[in-house]
PDB file of C-alpha atoms in Angstrom:
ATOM      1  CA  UNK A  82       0.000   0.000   0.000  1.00 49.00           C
ATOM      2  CA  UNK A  83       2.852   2.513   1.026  1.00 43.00           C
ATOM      3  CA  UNK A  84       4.502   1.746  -2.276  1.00 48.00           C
ATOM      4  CA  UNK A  85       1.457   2.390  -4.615  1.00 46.00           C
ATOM      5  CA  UNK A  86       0.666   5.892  -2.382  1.00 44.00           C
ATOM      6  CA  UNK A  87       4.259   6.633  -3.077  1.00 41.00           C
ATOM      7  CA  UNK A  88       4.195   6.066  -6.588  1.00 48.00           C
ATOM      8  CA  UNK A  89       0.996   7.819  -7.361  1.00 44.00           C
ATOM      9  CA  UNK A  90       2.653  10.934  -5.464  1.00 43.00           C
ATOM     10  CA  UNK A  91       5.696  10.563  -7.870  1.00 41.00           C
ATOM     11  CA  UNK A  92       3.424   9.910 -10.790  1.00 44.00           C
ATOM     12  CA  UNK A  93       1.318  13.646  -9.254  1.00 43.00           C
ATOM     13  CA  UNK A  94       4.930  15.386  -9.376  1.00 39.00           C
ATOM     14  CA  UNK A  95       5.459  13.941 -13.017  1.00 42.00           C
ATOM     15  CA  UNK A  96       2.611  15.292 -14.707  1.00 41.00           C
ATOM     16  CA  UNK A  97       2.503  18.706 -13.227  1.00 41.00           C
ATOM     17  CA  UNK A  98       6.168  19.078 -14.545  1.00 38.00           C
ATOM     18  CA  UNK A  99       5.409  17.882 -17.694  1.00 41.00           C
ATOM     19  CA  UNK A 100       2.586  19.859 -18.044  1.00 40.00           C
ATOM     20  CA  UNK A 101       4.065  23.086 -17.546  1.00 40.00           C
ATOM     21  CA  UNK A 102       7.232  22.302 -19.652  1.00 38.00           C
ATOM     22  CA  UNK A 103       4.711  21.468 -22.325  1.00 37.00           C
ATOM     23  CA  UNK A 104       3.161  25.022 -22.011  1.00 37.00           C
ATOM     24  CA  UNK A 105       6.332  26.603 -21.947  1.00 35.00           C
ATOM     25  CA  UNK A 106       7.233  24.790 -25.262  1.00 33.00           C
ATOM     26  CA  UNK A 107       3.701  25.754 -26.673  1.00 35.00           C
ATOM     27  CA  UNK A 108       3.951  29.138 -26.120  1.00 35.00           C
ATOM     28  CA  UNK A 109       7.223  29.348 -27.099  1.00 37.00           C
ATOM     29  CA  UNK A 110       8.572  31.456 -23.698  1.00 39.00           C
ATOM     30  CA  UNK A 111      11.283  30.444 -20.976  1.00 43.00           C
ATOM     31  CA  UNK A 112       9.665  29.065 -18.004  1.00 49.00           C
ATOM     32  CA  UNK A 113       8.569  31.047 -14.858  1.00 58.00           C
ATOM     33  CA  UNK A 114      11.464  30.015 -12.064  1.00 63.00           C
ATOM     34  CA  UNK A 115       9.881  28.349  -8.952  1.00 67.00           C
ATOM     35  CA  UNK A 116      10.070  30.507  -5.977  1.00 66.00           C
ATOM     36  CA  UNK A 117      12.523  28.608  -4.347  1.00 58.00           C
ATOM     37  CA  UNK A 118      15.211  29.799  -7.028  1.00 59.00           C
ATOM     38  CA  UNK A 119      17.437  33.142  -5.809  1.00 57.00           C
ATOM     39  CA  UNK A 120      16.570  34.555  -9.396  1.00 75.00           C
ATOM     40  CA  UNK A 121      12.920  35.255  -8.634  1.00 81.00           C
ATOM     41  CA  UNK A 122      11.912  36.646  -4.771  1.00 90.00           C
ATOM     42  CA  UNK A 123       8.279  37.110  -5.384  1.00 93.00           C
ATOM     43  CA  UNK A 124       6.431  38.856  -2.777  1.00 95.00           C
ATOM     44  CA  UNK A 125       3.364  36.877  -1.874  1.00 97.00           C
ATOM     45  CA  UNK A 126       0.426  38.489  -0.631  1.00 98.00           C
ATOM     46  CA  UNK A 127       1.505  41.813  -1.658  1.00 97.00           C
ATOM     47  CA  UNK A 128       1.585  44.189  -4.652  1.00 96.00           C
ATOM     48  CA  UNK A 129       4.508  43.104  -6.346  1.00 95.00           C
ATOM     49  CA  UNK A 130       5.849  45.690  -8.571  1.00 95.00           C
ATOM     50  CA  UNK A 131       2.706  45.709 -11.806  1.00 94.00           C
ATOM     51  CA  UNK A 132       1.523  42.384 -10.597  1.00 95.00           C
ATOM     52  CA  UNK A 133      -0.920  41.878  -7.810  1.00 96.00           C
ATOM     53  CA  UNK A 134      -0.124  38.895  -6.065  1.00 97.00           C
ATOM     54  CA  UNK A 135      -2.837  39.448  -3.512  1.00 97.00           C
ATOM     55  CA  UNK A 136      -5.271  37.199  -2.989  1.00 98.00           C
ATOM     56  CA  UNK A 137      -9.418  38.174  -3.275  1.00 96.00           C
ATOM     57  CA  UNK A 138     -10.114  36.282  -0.241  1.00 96.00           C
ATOM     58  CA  UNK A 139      -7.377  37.412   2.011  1.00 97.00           C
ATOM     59  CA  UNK A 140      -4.050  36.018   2.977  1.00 98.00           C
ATOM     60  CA  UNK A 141      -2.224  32.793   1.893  1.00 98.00           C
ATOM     61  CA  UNK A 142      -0.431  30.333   3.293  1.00 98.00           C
ATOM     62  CA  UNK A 143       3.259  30.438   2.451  1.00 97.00           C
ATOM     63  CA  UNK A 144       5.147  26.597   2.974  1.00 95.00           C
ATOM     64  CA  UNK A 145       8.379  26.001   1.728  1.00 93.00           C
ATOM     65  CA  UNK A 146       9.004  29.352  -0.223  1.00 93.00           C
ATOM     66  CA  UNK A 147       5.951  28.162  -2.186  1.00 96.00           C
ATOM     67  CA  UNK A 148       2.270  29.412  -2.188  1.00 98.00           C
ATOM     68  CA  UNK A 149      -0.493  26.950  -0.633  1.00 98.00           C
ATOM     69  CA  UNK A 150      -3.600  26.855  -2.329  1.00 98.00           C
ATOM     70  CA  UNK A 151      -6.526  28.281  -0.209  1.00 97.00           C
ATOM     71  CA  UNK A 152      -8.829  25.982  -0.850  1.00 96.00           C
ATOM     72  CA  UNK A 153      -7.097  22.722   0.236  1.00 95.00           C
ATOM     73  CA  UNK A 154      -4.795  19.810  -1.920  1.00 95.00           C
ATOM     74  CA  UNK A 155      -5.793  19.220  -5.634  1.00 96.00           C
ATOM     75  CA  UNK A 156      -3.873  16.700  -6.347  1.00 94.00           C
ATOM     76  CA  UNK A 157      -1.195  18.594  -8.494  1.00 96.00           C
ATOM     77  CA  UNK A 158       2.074  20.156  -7.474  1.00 96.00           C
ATOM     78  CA  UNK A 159       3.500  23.273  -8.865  1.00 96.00           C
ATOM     79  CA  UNK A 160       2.377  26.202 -11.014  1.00 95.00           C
ATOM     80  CA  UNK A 161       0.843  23.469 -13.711  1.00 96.00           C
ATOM     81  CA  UNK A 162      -0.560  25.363 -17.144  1.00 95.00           C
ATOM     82  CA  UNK A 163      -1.244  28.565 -15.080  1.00 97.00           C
ATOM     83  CA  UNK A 164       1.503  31.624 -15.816  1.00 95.00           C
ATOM     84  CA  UNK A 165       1.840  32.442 -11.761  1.00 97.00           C
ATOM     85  CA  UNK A 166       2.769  30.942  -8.643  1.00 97.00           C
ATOM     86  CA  UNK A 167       0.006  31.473  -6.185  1.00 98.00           C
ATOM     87  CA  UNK A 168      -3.451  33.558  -7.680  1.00 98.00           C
ATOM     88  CA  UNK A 169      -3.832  34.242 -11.597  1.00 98.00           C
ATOM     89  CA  UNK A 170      -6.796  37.195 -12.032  1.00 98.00           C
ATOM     90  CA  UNK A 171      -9.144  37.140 -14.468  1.00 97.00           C
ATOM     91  CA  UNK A 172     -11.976  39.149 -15.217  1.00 97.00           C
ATOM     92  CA  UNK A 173     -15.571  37.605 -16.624  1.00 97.00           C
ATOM     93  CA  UNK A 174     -17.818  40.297 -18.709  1.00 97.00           C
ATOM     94  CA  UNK A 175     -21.123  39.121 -18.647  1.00 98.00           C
ATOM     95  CA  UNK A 176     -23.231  40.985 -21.349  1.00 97.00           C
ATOM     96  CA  UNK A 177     -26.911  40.086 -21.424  1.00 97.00           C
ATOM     97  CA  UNK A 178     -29.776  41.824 -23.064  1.00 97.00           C
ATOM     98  CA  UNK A 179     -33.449  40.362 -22.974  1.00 98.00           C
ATOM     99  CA  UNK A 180     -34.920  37.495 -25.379  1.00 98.00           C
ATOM    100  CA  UNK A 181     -37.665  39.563 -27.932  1.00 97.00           C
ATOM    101  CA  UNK A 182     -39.740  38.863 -30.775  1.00 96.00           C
ATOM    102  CA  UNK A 183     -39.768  40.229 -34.243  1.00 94.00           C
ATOM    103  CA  UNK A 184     -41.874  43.256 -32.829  1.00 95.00           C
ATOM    104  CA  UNK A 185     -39.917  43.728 -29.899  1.00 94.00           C
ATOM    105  CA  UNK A 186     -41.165  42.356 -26.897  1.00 96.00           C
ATOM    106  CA  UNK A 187     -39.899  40.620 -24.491  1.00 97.00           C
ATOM    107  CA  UNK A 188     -40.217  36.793 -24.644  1.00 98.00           C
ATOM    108  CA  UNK A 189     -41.206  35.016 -21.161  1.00 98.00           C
ATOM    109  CA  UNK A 190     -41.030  31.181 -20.188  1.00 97.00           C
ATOM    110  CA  UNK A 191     -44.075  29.701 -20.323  1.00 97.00           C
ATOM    111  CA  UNK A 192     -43.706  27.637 -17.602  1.00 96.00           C
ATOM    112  CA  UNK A 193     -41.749  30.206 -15.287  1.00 96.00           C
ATOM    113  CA  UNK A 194     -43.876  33.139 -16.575  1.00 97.00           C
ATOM    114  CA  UNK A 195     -40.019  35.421 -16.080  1.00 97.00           C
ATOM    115  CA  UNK A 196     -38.743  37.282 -18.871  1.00 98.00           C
ATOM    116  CA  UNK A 197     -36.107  35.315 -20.624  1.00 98.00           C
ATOM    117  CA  UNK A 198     -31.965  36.942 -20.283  1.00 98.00           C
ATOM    118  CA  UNK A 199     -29.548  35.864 -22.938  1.00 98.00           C
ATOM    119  CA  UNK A 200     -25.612  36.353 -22.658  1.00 98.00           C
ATOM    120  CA  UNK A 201     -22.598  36.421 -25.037  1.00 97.00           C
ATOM    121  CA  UNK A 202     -21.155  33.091 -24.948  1.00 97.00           C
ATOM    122  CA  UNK A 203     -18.205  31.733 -26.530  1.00 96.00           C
ATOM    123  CA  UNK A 204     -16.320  28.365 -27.559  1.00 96.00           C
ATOM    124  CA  UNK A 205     -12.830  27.996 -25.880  1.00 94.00           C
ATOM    125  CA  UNK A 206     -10.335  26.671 -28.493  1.00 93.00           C
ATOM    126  CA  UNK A 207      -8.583  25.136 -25.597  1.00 90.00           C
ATOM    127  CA  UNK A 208     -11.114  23.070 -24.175  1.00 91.00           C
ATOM    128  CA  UNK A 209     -14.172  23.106 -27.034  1.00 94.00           C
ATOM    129  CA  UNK A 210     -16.512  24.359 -23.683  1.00 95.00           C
ATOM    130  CA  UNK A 211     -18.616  27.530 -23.890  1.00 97.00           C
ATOM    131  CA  UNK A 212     -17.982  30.165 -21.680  1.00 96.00           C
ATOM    132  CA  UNK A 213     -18.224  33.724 -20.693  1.00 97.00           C
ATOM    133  CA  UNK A 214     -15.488  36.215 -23.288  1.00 95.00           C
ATOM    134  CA  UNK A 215     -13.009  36.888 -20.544  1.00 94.00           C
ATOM    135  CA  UNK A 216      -9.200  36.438 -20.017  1.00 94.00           C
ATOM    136  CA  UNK A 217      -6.402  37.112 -17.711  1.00 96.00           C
ATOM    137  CA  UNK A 218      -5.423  40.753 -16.275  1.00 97.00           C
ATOM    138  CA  UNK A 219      -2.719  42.147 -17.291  1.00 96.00           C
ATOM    139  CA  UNK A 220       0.108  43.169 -15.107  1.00 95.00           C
ATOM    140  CA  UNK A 221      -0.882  46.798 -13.968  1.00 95.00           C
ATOM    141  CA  UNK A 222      -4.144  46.692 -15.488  1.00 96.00           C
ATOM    142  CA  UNK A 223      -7.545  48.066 -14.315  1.00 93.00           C
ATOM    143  CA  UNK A 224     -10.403  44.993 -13.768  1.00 94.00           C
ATOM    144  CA  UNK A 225     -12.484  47.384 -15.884  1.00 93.00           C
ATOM    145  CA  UNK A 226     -10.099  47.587 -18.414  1.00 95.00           C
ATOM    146  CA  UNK A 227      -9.734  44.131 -18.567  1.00 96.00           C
ATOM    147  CA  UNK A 228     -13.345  43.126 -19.360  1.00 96.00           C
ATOM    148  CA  UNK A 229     -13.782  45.504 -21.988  1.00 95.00           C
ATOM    149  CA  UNK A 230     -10.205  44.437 -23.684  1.00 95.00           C
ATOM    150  CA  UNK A 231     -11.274  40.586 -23.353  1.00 95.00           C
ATOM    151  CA  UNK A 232     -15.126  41.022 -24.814  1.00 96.00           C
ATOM    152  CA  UNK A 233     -13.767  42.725 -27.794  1.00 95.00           C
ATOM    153  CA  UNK A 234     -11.126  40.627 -28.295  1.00 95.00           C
ATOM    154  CA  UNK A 235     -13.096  37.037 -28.341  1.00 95.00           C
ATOM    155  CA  UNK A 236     -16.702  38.245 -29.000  1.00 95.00           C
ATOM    156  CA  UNK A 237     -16.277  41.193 -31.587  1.00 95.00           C
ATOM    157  CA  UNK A 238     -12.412  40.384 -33.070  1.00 95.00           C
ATOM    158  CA  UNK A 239     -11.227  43.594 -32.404  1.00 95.00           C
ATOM    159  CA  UNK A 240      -7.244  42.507 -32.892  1.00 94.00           C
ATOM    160  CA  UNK A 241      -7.888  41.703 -36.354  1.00 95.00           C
ATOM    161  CA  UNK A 242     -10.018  45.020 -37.485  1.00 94.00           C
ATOM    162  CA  UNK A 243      -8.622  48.130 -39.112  1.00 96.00           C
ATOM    163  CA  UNK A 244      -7.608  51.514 -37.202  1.00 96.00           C
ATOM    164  CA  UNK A 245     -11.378  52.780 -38.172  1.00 95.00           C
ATOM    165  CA  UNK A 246     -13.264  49.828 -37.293  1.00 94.00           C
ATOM    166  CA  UNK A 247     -11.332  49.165 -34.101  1.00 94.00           C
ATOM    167  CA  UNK A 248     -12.168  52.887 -33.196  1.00 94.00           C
ATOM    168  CA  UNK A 249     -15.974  52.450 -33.894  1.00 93.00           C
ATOM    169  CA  UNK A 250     -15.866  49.127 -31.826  1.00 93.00           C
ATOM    170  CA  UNK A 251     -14.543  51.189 -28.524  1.00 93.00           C
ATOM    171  CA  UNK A 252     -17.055  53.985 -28.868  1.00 92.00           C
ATOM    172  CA  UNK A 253     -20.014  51.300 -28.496  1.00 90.00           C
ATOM    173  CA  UNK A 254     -18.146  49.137 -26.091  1.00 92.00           C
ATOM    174  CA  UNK A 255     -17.555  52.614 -24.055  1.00 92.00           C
ATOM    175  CA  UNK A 256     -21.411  52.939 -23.868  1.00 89.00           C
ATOM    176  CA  UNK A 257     -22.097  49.534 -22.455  1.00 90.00           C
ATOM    177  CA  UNK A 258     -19.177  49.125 -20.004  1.00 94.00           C
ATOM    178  CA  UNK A 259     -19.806  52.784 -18.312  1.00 91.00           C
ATOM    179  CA  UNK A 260     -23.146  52.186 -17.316  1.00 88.00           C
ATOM    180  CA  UNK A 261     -24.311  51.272 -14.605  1.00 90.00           C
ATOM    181  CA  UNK A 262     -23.227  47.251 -14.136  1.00 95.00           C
ATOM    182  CA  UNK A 263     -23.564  44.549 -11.194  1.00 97.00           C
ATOM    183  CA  UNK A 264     -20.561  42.885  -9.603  1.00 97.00           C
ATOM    184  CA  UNK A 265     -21.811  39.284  -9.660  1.00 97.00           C
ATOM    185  CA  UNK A 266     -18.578  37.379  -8.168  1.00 97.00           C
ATOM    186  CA  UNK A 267     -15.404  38.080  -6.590  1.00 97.00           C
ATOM    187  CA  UNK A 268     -12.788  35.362  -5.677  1.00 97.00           C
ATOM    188  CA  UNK A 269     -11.627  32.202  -5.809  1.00 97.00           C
ATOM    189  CA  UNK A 270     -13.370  29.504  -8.772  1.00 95.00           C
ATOM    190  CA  UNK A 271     -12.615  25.943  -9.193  1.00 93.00           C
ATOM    191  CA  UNK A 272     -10.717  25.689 -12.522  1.00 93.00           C
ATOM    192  CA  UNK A 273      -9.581  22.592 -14.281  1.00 92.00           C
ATOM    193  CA  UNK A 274      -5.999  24.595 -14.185  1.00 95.00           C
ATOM    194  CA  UNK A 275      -5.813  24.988  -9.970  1.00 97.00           C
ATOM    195  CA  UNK A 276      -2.997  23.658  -8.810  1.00 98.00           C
ATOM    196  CA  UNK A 277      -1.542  23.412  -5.004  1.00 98.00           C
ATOM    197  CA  UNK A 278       0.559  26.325  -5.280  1.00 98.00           C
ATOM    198  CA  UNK A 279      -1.196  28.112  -7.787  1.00 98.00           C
ATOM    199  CA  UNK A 280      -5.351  28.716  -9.176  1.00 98.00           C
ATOM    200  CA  UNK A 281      -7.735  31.393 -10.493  1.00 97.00           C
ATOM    201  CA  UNK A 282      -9.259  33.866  -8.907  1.00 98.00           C
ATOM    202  CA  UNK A 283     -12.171  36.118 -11.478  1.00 97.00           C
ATOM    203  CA  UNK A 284     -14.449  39.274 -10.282  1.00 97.00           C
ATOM    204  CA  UNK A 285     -17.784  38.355 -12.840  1.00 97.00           C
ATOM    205  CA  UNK A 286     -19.147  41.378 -13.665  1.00 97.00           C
ATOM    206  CA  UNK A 287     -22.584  41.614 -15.700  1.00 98.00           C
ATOM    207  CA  UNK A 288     -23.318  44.540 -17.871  1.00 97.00           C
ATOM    208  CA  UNK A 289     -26.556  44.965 -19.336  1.00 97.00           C
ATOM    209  CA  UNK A 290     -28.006  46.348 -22.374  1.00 95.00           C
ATOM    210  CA  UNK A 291     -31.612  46.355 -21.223  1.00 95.00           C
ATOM    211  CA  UNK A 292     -33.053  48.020 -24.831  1.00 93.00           C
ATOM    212  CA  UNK A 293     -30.571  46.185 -26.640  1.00 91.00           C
ATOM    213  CA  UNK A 294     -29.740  48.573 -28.813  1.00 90.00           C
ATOM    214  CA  UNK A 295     -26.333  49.196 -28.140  1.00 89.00           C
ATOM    215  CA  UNK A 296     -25.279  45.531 -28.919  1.00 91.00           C
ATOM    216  CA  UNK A 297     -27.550  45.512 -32.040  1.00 89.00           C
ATOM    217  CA  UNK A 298     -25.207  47.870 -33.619  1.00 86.00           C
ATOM    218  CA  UNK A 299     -22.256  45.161 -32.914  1.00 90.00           C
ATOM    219  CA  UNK A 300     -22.151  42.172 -34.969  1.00 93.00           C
ATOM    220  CA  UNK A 301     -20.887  39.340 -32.721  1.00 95.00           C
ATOM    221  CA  UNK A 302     -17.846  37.664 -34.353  1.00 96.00           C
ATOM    222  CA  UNK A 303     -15.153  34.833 -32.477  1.00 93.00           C
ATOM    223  CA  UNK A 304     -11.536  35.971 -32.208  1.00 91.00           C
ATOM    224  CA  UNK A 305      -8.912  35.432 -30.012  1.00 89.00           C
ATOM    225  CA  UNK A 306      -8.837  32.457 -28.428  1.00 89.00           C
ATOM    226  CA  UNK A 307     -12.748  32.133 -28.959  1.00 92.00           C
ATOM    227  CA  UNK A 308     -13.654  29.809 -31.546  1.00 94.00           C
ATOM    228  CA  UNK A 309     -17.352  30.354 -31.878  1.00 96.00           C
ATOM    229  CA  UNK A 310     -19.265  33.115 -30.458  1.00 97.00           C
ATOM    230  CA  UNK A 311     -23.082  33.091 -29.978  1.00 97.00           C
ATOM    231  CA  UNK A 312     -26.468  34.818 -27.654  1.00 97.00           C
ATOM    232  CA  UNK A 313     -27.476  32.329 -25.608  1.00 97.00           C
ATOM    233  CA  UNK A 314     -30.440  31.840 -23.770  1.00 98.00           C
ATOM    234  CA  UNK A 315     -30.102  31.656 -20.065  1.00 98.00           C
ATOM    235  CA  UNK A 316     -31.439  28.703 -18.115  1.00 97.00           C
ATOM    236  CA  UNK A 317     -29.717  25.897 -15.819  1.00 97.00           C
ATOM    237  CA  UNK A 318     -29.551  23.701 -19.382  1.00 95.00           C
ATOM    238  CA  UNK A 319     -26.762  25.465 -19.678  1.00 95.00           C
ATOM    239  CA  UNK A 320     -23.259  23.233 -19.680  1.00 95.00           C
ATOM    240  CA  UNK A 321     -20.475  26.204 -19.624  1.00 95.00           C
ATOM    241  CA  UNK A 322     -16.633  25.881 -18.478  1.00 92.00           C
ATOM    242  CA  UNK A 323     -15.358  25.642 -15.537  1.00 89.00           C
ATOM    243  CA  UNK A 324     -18.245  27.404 -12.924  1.00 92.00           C
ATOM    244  CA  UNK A 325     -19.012  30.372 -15.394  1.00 95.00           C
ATOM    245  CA  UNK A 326     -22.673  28.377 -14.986  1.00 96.00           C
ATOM    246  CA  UNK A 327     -22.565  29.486 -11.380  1.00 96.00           C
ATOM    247  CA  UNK A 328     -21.872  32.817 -12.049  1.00 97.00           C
ATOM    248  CA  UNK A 329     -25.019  33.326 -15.256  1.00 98.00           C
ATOM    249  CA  UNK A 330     -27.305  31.804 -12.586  1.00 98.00           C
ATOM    250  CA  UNK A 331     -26.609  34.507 -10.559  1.00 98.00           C
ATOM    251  CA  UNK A 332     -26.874  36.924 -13.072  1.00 98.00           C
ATOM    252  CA  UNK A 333     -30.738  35.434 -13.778  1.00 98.00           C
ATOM    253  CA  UNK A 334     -31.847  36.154  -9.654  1.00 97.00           C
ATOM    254  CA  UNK A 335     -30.205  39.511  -9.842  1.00 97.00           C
ATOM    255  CA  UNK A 336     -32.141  40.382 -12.918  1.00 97.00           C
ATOM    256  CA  UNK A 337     -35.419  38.100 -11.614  1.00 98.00           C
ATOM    257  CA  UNK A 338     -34.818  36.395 -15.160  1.00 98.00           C
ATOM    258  CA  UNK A 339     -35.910  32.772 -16.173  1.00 98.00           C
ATOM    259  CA  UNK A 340     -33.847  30.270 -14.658  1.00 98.00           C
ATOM    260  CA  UNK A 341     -35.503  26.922 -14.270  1.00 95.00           C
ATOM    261  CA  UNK A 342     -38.947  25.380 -14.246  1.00 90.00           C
ATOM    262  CA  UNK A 343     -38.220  23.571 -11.256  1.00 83.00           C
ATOM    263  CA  UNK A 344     -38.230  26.786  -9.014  1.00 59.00           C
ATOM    264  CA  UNK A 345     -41.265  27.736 -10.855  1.00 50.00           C
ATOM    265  CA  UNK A 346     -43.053  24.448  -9.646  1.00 48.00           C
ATOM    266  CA  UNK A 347     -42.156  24.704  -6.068  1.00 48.00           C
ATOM    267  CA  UNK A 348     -42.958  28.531  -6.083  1.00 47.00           C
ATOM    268  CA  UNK A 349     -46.694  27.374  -6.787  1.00 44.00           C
ATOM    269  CA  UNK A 350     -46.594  24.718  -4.331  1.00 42.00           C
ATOM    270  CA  UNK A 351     -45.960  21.650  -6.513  1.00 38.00           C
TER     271      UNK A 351
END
């Protein structure tokens, strides 16, 4: 028994190394030292020069020069296929607008009777899931700057338009992300990437185009690392990445949108 634990441990080590020397030779960049090497002194828990190593929900754990993930052992040692030891922000832009018909009403459920939310959703190239457009932050970079960057990257393909079109693109994102918008999540998410000493932490925010006419002047197209991009209906049918379904189910009760039939049944006492 104390041979196959040890083994499986040894195995654990194995594949975390290989999988981050596989996404160093992917991406085609020299590896990120471990902490443990004089070279690189991050400063956990802290700002750390243009990159925020604090964490959303509060200190860290520090063992063995190392980072310990907050929310207990994954099974995986090391910084894995994440760039940074310890929390990786993202930002999530949820954009939703509400389902209409051809004369411009809204469409309710018939079961639920609630008016029926649809979001931007896109198809990771990575994984083949759909998800909400968003990405990492950048080093120094504003969360708000963030989730307009990463919508027009992966929904619109904004790197590949011209100096015009890319200009036209901002105006109309500028309209929907200064408005007023709902923080739906901020922290740590369960990601297929977590690791022991390093995982994702995302602040979801929804923004919401309630006449829909700002995002009927922007024709959705995949870029980036978005492979398809689509409206989708909101409901708990969903199947997204990672717990982006979480986060659009509480983007639904904030906006007292459809959700499921089930909680339309019990509300009636079925």
């Amino acid at each position: 028994m104390a041979g196959r634990s040890l083994g499986k441990a040894v195995a654990t080590v194995s594949l975390s190394v290989a999988l981050a020397s596989v996404t160093v030779r992917s991406s085609g960049c020299r590896a990120i030292p471990a902490p443990s090497e004089s070279s690189f002194s991050p400063r956990f828990n802290e700002k750390d020069g243009h990159v925020e190593r604090k964490s959303q929900n509060g200190l860290y754990e520090i063992e063995n020069g190392r980072p310990r993930n907050p929310a207990g052992r994954t099974g995986l040692v090391g910084r894995g296929l994440l760039g940074r030891w310890g929390p990786n922000h993202a930002a999530d832009p949820i954009i939703t607008r509400w389902k209409r018909d051809e004369s411009g009403n809204k469409i309710t459920h018939p079961v639920s009777g609630k008016c029926i939310l649809q979001f931007v959703a896109i198809k990771r190239k990575d994984c083949g899931e759909w998800a909400i457009p968003g990405g990492m932050v950048d080093p120094g970079e504003k969360i708000s700057a963030t989730l307009k960057r990463e919508f027009g990257e992966e929904a619109l393909n904004s790197l590949q338009k011209s100096s015009a079109e890319k200009r036209e693109i901002e105006e109309k994102l500028h309209a929907l992300f200064s408005q007023e918008h709902l923080v739906i999540y901020k922290g740590y998410v369960d990601d297929p990437r977590n690791t022991d000493n390093a995982w994702m932490e995302t602040e979801a925010v929804n923004y919401h185009d309630e006449t829909g006419e700002t995002m009927d002047n922007l024709t959705l197209e995949a870029g980036d690392d978005a492979g398809k991009v689509k409206w989708v209906d909101i409901s708990d049918q969903l199947k997204l990445y990672a717990s982006h379904s979480q986060f659009i189910k509480l983007v639904a009760e904030k906006r007292d949108a459809h959700w499921s039939e089930d909680c339309a049944a019990d509300s009636h006492g079925l």
